[in-house]
Coordinates of N, CA and C in Angstrom, one line a residue:
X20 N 14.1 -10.2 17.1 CA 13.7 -9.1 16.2 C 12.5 -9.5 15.4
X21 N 11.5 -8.5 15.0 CA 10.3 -9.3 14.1 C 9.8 -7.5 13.3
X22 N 9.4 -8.3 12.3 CA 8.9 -7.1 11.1 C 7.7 -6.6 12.1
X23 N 7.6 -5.4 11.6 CA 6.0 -5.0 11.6 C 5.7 -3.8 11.0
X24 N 4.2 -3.3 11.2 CA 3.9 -3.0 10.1 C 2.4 -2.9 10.9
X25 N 2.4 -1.4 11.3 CA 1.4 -0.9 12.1 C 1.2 -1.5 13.5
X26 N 0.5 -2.8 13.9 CA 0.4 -3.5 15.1 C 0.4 -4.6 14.9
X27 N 0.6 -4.8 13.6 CA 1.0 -6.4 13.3 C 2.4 -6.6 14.0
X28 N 2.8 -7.7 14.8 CA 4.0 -8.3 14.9 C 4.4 -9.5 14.1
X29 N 5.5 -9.5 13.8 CA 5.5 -10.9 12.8 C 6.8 -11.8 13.9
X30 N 6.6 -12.8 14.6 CA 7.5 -13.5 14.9 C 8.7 -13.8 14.4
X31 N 10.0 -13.7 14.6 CA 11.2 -14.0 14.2 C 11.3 -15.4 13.6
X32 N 10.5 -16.4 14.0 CA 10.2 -17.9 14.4 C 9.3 -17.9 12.5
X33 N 8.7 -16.6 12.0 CA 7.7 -16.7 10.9 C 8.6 -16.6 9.4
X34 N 9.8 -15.7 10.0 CA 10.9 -15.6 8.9 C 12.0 -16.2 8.6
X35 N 12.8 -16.9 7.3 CA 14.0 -17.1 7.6 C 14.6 -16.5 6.4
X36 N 15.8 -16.3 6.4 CA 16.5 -15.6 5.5 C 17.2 -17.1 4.6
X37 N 17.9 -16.2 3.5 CA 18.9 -17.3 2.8 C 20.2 -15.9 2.6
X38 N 21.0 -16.7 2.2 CA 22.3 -15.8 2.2 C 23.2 -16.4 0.5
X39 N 23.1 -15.1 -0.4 CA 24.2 -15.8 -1.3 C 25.2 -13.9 -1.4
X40 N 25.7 -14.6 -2.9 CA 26.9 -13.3 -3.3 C 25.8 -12.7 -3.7
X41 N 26.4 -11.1 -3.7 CA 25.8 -10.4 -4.3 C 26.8 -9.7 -5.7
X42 N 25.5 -9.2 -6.3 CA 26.4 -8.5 -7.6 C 27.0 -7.3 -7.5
X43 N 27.8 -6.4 -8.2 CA 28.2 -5.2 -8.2 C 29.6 -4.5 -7.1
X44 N 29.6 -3.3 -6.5 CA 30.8 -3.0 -5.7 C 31.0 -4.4 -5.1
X45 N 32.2 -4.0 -4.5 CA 32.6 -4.8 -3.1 C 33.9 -5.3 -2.9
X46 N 34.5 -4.9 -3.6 CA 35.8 -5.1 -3.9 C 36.8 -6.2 -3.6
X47 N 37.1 -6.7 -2.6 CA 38.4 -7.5 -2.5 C 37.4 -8.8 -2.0
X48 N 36.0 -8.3 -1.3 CA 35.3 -9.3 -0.6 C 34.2 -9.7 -1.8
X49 N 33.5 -9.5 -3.3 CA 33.0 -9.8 -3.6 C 33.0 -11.2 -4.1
X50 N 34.1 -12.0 -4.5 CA 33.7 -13.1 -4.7 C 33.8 -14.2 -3.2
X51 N 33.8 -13.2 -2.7 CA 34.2 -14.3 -1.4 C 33.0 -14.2 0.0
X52 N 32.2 -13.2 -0.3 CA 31.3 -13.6 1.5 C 29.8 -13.2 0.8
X53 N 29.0 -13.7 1.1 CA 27.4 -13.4 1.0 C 26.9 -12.5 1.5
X54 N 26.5 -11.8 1.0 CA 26.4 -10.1 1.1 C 24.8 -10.0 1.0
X55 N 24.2 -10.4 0.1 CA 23.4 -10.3 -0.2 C 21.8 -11.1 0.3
X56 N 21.2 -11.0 0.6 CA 19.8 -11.7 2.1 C 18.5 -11.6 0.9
X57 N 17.8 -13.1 1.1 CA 16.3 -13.2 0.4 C 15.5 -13.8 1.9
X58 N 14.8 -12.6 1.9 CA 13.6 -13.1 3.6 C 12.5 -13.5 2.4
X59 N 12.1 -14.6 3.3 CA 11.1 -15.5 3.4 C 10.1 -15.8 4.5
X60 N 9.1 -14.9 4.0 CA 7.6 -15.2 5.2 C 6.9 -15.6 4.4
X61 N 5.9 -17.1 4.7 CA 4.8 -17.9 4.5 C 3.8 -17.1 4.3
X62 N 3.7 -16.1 3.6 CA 2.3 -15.5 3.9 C 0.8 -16.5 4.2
X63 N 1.0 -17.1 3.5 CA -0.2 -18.0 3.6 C -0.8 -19.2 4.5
X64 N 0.7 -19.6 5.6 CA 0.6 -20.1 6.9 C 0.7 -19.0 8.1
X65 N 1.1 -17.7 7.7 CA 1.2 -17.0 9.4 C -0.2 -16.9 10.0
X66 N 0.5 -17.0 10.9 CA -0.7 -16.9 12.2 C -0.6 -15.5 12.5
X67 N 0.3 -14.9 12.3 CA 0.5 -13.5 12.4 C -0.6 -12.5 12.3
X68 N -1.3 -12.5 11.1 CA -2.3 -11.9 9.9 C -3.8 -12.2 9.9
X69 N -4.2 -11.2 9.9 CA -5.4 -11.3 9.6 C -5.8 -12.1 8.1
X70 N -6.6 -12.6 7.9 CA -7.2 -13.0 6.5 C -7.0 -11.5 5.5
X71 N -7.7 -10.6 6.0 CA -7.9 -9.6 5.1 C -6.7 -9.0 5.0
X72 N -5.6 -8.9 5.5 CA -4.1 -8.5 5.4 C -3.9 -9.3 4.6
X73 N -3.8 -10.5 5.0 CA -3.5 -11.5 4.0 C -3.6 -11.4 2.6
X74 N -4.9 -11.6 2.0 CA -5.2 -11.3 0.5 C -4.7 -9.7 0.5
X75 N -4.8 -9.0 1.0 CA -4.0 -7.6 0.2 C -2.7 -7.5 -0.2
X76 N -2.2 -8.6 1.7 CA -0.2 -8.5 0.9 C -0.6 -9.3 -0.1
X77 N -1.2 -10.3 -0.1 CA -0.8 -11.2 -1.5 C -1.0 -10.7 -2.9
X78 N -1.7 -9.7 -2.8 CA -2.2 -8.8 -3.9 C -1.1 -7.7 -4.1
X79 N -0.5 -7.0 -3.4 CA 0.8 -5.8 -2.8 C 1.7 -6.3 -3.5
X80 N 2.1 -7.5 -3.2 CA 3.7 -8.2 -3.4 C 3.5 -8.2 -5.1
X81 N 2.8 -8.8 -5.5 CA 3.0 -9.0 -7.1 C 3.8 -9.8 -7.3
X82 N 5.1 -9.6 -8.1 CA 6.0 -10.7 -8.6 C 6.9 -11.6 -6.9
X83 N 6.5 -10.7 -6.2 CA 7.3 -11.0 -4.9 C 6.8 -12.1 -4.3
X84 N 5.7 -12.2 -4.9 CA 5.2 -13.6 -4.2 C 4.9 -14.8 -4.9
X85 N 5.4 -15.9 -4.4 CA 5.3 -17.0 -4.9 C 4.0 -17.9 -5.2
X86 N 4.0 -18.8 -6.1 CA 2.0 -19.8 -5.8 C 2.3 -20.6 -5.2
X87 N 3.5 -20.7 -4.4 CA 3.4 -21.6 -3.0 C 2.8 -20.4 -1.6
X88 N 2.3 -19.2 -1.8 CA 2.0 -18.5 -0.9 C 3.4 -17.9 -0.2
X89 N 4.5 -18.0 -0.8 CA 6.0 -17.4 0.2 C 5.9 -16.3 -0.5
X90 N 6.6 -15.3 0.4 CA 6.5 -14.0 -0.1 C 8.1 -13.8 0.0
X91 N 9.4 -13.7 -1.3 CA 10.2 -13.8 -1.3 C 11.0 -11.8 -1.5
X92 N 11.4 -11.2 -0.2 CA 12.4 -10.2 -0.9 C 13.5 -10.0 -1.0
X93 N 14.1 -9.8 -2.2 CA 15.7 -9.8 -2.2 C 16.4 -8.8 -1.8
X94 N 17.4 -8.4 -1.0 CA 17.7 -7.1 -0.8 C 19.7 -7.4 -0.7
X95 N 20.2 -6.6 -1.6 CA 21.3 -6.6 -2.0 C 22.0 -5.0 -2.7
X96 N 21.7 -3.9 -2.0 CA 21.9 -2.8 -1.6 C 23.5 -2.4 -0.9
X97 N 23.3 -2.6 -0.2 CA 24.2 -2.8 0.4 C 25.6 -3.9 0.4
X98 N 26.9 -3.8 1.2 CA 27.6 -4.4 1.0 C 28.0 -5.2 2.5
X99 N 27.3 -4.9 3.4 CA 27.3 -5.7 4.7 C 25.7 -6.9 4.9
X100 N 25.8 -8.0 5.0 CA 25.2 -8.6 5.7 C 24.0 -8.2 6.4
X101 N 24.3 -7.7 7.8 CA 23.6 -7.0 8.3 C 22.7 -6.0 7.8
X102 N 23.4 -5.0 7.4 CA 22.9 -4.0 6.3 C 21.4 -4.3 5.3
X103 N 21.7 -5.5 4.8 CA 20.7 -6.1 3.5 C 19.9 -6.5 4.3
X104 N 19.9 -7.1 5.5 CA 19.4 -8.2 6.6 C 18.1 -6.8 7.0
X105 N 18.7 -6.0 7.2 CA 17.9 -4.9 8.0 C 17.0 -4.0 6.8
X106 N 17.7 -3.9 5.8 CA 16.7 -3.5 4.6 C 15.5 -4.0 3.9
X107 N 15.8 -5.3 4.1 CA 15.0 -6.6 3.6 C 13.3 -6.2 4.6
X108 N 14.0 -6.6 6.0 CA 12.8 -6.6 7.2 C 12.2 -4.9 7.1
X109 N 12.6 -4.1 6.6 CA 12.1 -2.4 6.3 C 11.3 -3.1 5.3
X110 N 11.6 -3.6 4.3 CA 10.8 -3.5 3.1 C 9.8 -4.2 3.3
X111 N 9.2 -5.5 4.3 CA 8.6 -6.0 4.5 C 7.7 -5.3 5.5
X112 N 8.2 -4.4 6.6 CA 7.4 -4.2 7.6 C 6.2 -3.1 6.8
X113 N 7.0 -2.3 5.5 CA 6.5 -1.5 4.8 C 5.3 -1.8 4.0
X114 N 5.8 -2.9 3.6 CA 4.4 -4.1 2.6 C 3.2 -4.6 3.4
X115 N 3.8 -4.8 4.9 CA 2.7 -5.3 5.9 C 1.7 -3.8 5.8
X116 N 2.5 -2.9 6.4 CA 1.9 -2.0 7.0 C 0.8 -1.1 5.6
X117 N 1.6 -1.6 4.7 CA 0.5 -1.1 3.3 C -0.8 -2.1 3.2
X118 N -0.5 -2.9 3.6 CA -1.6 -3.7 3.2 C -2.7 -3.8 4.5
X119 N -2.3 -3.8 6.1 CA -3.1 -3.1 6.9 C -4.0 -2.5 6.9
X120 N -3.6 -1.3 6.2 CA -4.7 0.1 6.2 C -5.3 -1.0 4.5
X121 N -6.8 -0.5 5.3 CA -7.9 -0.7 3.8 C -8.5 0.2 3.2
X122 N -8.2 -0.3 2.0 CA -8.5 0.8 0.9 C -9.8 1.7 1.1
X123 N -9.7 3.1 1.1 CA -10.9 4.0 1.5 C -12.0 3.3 0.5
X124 N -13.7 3.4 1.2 CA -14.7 2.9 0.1 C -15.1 4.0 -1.0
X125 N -15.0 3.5 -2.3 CA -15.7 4.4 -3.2 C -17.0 4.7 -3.1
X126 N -17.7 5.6 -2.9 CA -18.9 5.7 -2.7 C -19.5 6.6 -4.2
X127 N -20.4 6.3 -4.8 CA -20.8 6.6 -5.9 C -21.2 8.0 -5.9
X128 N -21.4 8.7 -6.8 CA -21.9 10.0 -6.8 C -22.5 10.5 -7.9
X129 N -23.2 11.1 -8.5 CA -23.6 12.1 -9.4 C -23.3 13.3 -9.7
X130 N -23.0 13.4 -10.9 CA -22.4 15.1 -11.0 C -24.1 15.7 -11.1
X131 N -24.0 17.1 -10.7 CA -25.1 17.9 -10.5 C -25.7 17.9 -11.4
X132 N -27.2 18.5 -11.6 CA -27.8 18.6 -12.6 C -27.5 20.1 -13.1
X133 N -27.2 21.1 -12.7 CA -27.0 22.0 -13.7 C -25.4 21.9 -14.2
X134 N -24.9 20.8 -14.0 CA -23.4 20.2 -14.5 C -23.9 19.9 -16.0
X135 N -24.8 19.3 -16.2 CA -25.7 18.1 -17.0 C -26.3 19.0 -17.8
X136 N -27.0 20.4 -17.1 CA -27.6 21.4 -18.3 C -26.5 22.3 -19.0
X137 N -25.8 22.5 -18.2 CA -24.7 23.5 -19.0 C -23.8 22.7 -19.7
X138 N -23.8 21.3 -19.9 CA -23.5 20.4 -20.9 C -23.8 20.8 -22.3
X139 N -25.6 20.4 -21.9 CA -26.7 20.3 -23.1 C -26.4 22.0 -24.1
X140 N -26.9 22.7 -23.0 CA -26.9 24.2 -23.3 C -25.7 24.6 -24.3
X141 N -24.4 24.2 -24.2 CA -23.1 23.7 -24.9 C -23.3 23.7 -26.1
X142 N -24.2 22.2 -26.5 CA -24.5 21.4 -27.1 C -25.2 21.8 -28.4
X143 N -26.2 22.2 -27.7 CA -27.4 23.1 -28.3 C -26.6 24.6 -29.4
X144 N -26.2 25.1 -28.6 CA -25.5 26.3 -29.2 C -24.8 25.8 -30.1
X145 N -23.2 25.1 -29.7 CA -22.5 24.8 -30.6 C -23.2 23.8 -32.3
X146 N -24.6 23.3 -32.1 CA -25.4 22.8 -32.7 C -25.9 24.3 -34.0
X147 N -26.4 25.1 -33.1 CA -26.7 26.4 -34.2 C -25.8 27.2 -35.0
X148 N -24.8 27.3 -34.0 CA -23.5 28.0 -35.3 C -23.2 27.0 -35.9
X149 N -23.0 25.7 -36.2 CA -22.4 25.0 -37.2 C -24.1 25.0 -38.0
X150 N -25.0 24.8 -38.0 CA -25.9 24.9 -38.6 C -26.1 26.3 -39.7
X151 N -25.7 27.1 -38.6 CA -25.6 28.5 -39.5 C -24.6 28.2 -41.3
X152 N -23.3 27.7 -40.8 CA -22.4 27.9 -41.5 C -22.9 27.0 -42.6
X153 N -23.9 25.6 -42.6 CA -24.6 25.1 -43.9 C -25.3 26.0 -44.9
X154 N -24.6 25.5 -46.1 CA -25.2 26.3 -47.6 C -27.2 26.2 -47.6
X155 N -27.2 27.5 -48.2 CA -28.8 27.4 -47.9 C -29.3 26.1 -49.3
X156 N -28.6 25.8 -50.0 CA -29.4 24.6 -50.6 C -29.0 23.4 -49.9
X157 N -28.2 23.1 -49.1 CA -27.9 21.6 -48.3 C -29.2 21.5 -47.4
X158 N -29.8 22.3 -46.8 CA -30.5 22.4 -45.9 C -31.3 20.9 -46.0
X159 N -32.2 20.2 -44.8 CA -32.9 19.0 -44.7 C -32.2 18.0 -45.8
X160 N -30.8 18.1 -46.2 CA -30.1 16.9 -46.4 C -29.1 16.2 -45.7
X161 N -28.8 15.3 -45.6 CA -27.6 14.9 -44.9 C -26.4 14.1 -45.3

């Protein structure tokens, strides 16, 4: 089985899991089986990934990622094994596949110039009625 996330494949061989208890429901089995799954992919050794994938998951993941370059997610949802196992690798293939697609380019622009006069013209106006409303001895003071 391997994550992915558009046409990235990630090797099975790239991930490994760890297994502890998880918190919350689970009744008769919670203090007793490992329910709960943390996947672990190297971001920063896969051969998987492009560079440019690379620095975006690394930038995506946020707290999820370690400054050893591991990208750790916990998934404990669920109360089966499997279950967490399978949620974990969604959440990953999801993070790949966001980081894939690159960000559309901002391209600069200018708002129009009669944007810019009907500003002024605003401006101007709103300038004369408050001028009106000055006492005729204030006038040329400020």
């Amino acid at each position: 089985m391997s994550a992915s996330g558009s046409d990235i494949r990630i090797p099975e061989a790239e991930l490994s899991f760890e297994f502890m208890r998880s918190s919350g429901p689970g009744g008769q089995n919670v203090n007793k089986v490992e329910t709960a799954v943390r996947l672990l992919f190297d971001v920063g050794q896969s051969s998987s990934i492009t560079d440019e994938v690379r620095a975006r998951l690394m930038r995506l993941a946020g707290r999820k990622m370690g400054k050893d370059g591991i990208l750790r997610i916990q998934a404990r949802r669920f109360r089966t094994q499997e279950a967490n196992r399978r949620d974990a690798l969604e959440r990953l293939s999801e993070l790949i596949k966001r980081a894939s697609t690159a960000p559309k380019v901002r391209r600069k622009t200018r708002p129009p110039r009669s944007v810019n006069e009907r500003r002024l013209e605003y401006k101007r106006r709103a300038s004369r009625i408050k001028e009106k409303r000055r006492r005729p001895d204030m006038e040329g003071t400020l």
